[in-house]
PDB file of C-alpha atoms in Angstrom:
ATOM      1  CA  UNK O   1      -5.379  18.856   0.714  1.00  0.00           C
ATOM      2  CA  UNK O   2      -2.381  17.451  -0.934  1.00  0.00           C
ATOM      3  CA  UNK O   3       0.867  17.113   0.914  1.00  0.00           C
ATOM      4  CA  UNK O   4       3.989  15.262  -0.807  1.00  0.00           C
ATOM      5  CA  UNK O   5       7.440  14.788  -0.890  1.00  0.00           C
ATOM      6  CA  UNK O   6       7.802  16.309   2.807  1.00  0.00           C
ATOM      7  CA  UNK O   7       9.612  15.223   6.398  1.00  0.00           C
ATOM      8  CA  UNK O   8      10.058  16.380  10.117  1.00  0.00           C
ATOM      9  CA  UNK O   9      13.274  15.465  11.757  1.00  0.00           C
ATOM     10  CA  UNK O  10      12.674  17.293  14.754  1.00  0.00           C
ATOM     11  CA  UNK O  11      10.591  16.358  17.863  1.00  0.00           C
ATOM     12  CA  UNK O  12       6.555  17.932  18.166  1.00  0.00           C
ATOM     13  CA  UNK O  13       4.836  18.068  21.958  1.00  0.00           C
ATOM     14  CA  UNK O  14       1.208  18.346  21.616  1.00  0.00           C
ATOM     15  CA  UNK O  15      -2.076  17.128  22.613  1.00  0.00           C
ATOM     16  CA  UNK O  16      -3.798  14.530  20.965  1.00  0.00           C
ATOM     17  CA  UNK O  17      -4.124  16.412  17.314  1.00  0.00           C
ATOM     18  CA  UNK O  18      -0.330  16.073  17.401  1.00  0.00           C
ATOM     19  CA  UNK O  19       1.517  14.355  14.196  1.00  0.00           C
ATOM     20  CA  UNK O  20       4.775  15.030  12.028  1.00  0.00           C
ATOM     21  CA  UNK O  21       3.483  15.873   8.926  1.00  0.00           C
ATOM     22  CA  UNK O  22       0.117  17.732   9.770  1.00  0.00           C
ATOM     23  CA  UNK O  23      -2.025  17.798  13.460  1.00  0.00           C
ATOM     24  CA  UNK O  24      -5.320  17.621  11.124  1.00  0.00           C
ATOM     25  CA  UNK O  25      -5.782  17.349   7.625  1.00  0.00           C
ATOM     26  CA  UNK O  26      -9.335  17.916   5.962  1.00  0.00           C
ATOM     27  CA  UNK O  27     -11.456  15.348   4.716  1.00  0.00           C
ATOM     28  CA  UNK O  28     -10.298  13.735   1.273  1.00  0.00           C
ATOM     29  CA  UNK O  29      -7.083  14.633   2.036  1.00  0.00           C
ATOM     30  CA  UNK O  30      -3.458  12.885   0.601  1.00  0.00           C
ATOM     31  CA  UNK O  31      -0.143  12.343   2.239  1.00  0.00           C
ATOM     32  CA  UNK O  32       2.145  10.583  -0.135  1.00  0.00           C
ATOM     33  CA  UNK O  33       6.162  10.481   0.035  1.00  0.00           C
ATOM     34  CA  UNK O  34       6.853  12.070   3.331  1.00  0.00           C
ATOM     35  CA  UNK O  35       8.806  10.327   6.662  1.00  0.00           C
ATOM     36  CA  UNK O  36       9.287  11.309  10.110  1.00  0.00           C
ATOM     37  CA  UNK O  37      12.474  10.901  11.788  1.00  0.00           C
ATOM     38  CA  UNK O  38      11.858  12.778  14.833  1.00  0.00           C
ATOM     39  CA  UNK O  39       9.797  11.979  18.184  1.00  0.00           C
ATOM     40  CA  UNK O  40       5.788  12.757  18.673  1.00  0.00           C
ATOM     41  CA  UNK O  41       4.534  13.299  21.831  1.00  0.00           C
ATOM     42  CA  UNK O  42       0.602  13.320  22.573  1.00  0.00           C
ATOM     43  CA  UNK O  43       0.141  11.780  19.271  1.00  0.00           C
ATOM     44  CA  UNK O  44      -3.652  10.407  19.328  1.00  0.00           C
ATOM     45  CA  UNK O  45      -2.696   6.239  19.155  1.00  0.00           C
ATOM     46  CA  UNK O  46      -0.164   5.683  16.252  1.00  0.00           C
ATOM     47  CA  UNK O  47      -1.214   8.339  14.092  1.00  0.00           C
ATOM     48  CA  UNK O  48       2.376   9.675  14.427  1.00  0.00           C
ATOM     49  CA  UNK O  49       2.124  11.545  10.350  1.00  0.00           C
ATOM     50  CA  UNK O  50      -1.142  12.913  10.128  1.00  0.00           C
ATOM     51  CA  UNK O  51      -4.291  13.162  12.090  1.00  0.00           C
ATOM     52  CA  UNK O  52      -7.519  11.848  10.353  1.00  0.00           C
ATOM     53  CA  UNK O  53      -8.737   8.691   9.287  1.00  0.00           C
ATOM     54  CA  UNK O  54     -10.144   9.572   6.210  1.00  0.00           C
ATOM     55  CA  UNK O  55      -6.674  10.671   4.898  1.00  0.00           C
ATOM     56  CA  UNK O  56      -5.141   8.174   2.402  1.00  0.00           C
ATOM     57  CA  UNK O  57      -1.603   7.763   3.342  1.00  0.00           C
ATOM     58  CA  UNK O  58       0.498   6.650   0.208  1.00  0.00           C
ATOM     59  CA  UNK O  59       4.494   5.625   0.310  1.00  0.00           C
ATOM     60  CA  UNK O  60       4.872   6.959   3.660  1.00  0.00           C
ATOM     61  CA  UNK O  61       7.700   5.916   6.455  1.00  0.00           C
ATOM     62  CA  UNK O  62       8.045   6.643  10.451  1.00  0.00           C
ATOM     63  CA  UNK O  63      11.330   5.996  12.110  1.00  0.00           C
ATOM     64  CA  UNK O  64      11.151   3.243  14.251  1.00  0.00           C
ATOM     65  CA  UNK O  65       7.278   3.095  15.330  1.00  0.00           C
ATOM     66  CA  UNK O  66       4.554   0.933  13.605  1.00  0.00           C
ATOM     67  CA  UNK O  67       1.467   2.823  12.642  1.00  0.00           C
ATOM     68  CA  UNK O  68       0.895   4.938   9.691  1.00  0.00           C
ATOM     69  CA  UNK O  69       3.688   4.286   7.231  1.00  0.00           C
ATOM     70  CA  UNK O  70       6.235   1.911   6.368  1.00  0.00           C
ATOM     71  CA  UNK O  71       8.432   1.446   9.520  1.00  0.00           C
ATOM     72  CA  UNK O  72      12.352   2.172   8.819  1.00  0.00           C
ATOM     73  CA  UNK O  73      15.815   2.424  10.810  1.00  0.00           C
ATOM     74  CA  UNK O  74      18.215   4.754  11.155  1.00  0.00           C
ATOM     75  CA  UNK O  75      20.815   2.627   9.048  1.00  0.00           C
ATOM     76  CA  UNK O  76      17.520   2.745   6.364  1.00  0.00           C
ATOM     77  CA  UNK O  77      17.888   6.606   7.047  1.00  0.00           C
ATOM     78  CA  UNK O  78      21.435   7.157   6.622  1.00  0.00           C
ATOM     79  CA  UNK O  79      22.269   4.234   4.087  1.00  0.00           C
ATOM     80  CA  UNK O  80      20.271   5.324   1.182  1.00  0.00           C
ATOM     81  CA  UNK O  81      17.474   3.045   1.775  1.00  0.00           C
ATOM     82  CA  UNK O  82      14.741   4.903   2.444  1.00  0.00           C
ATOM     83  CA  UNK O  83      15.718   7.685  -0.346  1.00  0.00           C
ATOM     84  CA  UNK O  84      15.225   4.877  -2.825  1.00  0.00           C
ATOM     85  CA  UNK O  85      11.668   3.668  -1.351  1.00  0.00           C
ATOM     86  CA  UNK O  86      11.064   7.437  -1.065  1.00  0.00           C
ATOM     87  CA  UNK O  87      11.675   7.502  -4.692  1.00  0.00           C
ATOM     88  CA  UNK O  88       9.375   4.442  -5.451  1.00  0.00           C
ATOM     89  CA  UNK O  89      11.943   2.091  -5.197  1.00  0.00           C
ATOM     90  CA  UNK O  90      13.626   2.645  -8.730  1.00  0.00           C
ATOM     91  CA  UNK O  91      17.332   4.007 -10.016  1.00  0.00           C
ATOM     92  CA  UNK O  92      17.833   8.086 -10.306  1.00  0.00           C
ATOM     93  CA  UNK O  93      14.535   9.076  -8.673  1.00  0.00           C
ATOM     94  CA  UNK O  94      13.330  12.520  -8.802  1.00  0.00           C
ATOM     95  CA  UNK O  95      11.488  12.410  -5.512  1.00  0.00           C
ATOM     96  CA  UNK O  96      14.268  12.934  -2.330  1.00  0.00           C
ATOM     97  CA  UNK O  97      18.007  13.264  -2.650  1.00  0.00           C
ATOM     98  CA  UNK O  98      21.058  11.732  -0.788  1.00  0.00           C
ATOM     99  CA  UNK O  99      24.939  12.343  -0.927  1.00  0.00           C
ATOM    100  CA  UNK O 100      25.077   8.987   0.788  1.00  0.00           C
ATOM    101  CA  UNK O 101      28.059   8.687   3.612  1.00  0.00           C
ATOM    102  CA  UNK O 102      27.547  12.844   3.843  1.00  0.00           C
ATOM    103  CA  UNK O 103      23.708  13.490   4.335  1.00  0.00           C
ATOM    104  CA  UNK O 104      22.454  12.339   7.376  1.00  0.00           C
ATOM    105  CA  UNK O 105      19.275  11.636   5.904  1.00  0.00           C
ATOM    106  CA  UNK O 106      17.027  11.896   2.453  1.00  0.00           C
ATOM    107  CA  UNK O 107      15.878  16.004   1.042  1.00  0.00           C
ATOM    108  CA  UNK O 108      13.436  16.858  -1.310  1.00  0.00           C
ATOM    109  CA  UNK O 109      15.840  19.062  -2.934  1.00  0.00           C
ATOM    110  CA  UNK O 110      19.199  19.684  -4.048  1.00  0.00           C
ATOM    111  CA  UNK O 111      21.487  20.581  -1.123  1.00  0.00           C
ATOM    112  CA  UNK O 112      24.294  21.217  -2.697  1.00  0.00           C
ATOM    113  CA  UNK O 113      23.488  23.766  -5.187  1.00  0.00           C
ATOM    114  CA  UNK O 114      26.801  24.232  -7.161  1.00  0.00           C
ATOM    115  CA  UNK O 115      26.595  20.646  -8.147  1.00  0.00           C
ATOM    116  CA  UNK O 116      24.111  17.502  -9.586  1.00  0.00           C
ATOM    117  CA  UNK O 117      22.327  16.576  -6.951  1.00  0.00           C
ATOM    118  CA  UNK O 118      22.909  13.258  -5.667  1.00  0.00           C
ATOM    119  CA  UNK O 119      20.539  10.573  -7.013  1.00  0.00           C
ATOM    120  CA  UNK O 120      20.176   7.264  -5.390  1.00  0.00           C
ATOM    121  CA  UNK O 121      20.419   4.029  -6.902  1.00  0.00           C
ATOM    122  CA  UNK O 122      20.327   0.526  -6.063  1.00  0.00           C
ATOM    123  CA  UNK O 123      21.950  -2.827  -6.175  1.00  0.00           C
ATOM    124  CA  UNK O 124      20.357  -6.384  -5.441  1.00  0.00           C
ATOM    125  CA  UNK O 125      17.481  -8.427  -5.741  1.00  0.00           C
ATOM    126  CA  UNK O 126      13.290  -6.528  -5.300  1.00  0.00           C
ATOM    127  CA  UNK O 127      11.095  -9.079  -4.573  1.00  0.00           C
ATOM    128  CA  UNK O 128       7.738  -9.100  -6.836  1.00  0.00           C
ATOM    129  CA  UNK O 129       6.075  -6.996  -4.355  1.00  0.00           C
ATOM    130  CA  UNK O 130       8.162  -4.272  -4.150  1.00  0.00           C
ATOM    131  CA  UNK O 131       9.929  -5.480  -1.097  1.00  0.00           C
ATOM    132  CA  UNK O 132      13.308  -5.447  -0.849  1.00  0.00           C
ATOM    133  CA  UNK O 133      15.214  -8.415  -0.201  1.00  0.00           C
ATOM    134  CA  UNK O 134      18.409  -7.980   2.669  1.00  0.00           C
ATOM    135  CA  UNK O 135      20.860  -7.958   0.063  1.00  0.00           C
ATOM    136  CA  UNK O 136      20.604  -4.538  -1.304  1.00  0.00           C
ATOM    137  CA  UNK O 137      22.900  -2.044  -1.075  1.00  0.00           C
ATOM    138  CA  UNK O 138      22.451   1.947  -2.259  1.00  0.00           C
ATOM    139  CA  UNK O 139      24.884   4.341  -4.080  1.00  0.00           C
ATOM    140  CA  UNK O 140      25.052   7.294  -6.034  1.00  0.00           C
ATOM    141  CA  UNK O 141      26.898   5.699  -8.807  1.00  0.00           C
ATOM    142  CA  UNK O 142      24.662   6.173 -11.593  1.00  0.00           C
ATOM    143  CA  UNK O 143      25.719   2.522 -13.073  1.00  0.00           C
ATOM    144  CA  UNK O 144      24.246   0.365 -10.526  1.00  0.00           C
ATOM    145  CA  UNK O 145      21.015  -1.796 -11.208  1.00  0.00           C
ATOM    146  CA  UNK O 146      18.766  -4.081  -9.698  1.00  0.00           C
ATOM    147  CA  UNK O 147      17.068  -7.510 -10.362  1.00  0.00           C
ATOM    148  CA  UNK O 148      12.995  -7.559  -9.808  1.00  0.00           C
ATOM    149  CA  UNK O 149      11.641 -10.909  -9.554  1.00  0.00           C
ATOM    150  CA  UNK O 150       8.115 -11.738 -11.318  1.00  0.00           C
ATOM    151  CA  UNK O 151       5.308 -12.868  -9.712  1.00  0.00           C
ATOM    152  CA  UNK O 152       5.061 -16.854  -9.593  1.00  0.00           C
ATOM    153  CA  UNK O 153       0.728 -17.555  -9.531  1.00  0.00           C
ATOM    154  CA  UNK O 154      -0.583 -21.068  -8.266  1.00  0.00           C
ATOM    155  CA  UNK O 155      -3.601 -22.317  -9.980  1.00  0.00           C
ATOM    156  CA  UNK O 156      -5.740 -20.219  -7.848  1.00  0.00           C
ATOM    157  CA  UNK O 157      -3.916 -16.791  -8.554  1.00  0.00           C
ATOM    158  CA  UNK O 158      -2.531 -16.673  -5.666  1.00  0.00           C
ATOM    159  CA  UNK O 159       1.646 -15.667  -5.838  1.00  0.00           C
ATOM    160  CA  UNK O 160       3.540 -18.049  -3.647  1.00  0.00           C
ATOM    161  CA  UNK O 161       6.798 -15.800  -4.175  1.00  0.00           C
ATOM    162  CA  UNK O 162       5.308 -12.794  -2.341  1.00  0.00           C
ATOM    163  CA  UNK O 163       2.362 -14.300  -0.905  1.00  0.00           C
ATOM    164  CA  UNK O 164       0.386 -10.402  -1.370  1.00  0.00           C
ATOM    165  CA  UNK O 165      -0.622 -10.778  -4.912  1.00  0.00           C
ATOM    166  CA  UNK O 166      -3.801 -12.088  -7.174  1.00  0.00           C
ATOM    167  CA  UNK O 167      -4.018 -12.553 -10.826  1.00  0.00           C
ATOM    168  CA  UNK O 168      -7.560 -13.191 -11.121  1.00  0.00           C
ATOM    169  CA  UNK O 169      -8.595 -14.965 -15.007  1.00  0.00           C
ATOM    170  CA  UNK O 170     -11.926 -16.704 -14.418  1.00  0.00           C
ATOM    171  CA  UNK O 171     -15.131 -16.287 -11.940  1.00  0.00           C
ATOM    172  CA  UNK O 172     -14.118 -19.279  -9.696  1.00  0.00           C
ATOM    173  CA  UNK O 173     -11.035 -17.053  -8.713  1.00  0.00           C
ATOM    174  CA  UNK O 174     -12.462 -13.904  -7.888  1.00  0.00           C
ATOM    175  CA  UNK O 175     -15.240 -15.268  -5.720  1.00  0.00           C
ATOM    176  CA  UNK O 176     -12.705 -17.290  -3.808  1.00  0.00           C
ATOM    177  CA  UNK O 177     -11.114 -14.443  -3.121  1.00  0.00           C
ATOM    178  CA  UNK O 178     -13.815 -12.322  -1.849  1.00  0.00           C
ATOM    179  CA  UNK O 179     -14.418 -15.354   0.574  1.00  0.00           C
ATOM    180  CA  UNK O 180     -10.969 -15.006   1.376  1.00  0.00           C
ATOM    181  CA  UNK O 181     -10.885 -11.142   2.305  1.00  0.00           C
ATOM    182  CA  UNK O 182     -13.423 -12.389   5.273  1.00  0.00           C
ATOM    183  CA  UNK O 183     -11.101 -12.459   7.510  1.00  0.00           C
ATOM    184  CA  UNK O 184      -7.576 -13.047   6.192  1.00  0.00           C
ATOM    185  CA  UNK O 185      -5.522  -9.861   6.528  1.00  0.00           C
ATOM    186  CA  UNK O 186      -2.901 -10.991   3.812  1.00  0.00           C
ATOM    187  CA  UNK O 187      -6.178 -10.724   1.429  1.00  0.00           C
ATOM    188  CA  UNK O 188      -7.877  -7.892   2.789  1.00  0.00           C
ATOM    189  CA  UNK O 189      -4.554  -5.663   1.774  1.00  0.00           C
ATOM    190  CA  UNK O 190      -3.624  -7.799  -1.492  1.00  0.00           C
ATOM    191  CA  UNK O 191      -2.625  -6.242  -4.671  1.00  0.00           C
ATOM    192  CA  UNK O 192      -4.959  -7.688  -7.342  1.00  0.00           C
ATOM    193  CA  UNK O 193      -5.222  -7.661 -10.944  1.00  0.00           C
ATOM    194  CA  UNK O 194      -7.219  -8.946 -13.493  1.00  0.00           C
ATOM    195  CA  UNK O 195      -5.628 -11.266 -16.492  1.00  0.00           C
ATOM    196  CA  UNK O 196      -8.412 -10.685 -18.960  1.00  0.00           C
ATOM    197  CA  UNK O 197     -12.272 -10.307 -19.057  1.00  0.00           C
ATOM    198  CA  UNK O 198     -14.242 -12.555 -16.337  1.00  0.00           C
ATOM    199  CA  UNK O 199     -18.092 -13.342 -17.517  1.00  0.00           C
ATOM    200  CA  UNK O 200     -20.041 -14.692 -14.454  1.00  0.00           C
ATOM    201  CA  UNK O 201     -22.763 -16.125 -17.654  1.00  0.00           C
ATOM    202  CA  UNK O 202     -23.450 -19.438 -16.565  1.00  0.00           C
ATOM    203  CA  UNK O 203     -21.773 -19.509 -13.225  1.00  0.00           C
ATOM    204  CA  UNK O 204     -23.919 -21.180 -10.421  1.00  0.00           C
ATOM    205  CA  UNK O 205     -22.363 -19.498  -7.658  1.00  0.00           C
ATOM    206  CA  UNK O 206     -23.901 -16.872  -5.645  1.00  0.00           C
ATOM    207  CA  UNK O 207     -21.744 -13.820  -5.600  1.00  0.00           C
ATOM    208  CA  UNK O 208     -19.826 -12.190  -2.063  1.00  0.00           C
ATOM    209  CA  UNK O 209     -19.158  -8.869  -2.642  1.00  0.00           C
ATOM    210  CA  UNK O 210     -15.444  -8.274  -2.043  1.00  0.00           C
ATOM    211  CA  UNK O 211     -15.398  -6.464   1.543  1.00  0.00           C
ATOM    212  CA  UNK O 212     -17.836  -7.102   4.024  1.00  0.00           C
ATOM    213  CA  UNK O 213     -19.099  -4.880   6.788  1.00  0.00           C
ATOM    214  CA  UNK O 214     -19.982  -5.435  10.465  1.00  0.00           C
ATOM    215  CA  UNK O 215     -23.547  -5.107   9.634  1.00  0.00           C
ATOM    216  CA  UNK O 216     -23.546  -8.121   7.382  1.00  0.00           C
ATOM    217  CA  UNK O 217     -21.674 -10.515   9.772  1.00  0.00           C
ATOM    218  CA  UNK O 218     -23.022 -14.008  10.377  1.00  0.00           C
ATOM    219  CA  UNK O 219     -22.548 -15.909  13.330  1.00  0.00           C
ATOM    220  CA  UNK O 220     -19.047 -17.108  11.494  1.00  0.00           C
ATOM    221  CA  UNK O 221     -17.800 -13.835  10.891  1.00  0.00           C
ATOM    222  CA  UNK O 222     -18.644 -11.214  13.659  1.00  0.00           C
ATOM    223  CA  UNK O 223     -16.043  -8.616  12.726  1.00  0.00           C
ATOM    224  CA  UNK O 224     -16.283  -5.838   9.775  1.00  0.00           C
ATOM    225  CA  UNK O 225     -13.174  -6.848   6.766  1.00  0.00           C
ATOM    226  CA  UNK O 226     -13.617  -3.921   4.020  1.00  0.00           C
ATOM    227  CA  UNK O 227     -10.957  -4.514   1.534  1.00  0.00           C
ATOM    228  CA  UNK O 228      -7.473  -2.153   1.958  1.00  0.00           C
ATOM    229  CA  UNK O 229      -5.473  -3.205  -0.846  1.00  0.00           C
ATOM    230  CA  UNK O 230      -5.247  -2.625  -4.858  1.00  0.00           C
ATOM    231  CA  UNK O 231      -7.629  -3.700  -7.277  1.00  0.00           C
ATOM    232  CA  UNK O 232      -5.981  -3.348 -10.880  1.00  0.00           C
ATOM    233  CA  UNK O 233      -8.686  -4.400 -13.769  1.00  0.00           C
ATOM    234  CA  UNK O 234      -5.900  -3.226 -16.444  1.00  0.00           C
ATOM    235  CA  UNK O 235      -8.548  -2.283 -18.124  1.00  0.00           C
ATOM    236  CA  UNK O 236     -10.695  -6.088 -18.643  1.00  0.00           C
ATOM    237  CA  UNK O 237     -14.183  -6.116 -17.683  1.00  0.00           C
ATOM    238  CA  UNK O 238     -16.156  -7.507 -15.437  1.00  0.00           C
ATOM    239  CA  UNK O 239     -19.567  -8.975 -17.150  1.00  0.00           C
ATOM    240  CA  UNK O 240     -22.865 -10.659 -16.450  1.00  0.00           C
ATOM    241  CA  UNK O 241     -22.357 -10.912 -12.804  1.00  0.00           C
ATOM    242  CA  UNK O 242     -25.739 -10.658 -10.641  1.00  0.00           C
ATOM    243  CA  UNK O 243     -25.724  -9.482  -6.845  1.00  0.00           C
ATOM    244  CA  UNK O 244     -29.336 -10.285  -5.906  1.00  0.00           C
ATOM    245  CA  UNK O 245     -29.511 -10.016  -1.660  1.00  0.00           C
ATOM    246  CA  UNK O 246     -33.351  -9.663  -1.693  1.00  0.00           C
ATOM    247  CA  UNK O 247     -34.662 -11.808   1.900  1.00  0.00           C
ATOM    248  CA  UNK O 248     -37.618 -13.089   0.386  1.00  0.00           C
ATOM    249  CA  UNK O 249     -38.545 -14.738   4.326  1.00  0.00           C
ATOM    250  CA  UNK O 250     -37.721 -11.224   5.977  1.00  0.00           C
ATOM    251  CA  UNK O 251     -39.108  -9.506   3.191  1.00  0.00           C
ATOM    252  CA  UNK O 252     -35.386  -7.377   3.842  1.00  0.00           C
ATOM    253  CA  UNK O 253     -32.559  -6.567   2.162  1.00  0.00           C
ATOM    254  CA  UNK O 254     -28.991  -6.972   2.327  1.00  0.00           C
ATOM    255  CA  UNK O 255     -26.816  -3.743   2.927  1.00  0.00           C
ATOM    256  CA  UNK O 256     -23.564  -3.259   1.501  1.00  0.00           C
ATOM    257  CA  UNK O 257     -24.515  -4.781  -1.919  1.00  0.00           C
ATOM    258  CA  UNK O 258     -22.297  -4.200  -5.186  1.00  0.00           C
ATOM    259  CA  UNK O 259     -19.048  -5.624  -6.248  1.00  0.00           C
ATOM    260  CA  UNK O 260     -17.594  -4.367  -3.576  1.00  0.00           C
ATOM    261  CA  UNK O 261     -19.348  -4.399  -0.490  1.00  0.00           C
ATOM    262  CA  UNK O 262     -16.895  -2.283   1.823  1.00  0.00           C
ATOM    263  CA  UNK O 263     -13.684  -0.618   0.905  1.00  0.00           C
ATOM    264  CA  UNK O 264     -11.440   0.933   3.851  1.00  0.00           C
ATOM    265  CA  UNK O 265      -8.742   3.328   3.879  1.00  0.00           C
ATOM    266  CA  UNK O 266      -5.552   3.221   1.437  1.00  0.00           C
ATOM    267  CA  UNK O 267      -7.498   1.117  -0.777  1.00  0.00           C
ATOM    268  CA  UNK O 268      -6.521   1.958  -4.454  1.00  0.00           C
ATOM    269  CA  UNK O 269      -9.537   0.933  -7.277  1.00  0.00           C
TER     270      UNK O 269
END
């Protein structure tokens, strides 16, 4: 199942299996561009959009309430603002439409029929995230543009702009950051990419998969951390890296062995 480019404005009463978008959605299932602006009641938690956790959820927003999606206002929802995240945050998006100081809120299509619909564009500065800084404003005048800031990487990849992104270029890197997904949420969600090709040959280290579940905890970690964000190779490779968990005292094994050990929902490979 495969719902996009969707939204609810009304208000849904249910029980439990109750959500804006869809009460349950089938396993493998995608929700990607749709919002709520209306009220769920006998939603199951937060799952205010959809019903299932094995649905990926991508570029979604819910007025007001944190849990699935991006959390906006109704200035966001009137202003213009979340038409252009809608529209994955660039100029003239295709996505959802806006006659901004008219529409109310964002459509999927072209309201006003006799005319070109009414793109959204943007003005200001986008962080190197994606995340847009308090500055920006939203119009329909075609000639507006933006400034996107680039990342700015420390020595250990790490982007002290955003703080959410990795550029990983040699082994030392990548295993510190599979350390670091144990237990620091910034990490466990983290865009990262690789610069070039990493070759574990001759690296002493022994490798952590990147995600770790509950039933490989140690008395210093006692909670499960699967990596949740993006991992970008950009097409480099990975080479000459050995996972070897055998417990030659136990005579067991390891679970959860590979280069990633455990990958969660919304996580993007």
């Amino acid at each position: 199942l495969v719902i996009t480019n969707c939204y609810n404005t009304g208000d849904i009463t249910g029980d439990r299996e109750s959500a804006a978008i869809c009460g349950w959605t089938g396993g493998n299932s995608t929700i990607q561009n749709c919002y709520n602006a209306g009220f769920v009641i006998g939603v199951d938690g937060t799952n205010y959009l959809y019903r299932n956790p094995g649905t990926q959820g991508v570029n979604n927003y819910n007025l007001n309430e944190a849990g699935q999606g991006t959390v906006f206002t109704e200035e966001d929802l009137a202003n213009g603002k979340l038409a252009f995240m809608l529209n994955g945050s660039v100029n003239g998006g295709d996505n959802f439409y806006q006659f901004i100081g008219e529409d109310a809120y964002p459509m999927p299509f072209n309201f006003y029929v006799d005319e070109e619909p009414y793109k959204v564009y943007a003005t200001g500065t986008i962080l190197c995230d994606g995340t847009l800084s308090d500055e920006m404003s939203y119009t329909n005048d075609s000639s507006a543009e933006f400034v996107k800031l680039e990342h700015e990487y420390n020595e250990d990849g790490f982007c002290e702009l955003c703080q959410h992104s990795y550029l990983i270029s040699t082994p030392e890197q990548l295993l510190n950051y599979s350390w670091a997904v144990q237990g620091d949420s910034v990490a466990q969600t983290a865009e990262v990419f690789l610069a070039n090709d990493i070759d574990f040959a001759g690296f002493e280290e022994d490798w952590e998969p990147i995600g770790l579940c509950m039933s490989n905890a140690t008395a210093d970690v006692d909670a499960s951390y699967p990596f949740m964000g993006t991992f970008d190779g950009q097409g480099h490779k990975i080479l000459n890296l050995k996972a070897d968990f055998g417990d030659e005292e136990t005579g067991g094994n390891r679970q959860f062995v590979g280069f990633f050990g455990a990958v969660g929902g919304g996580a993007i490979i």
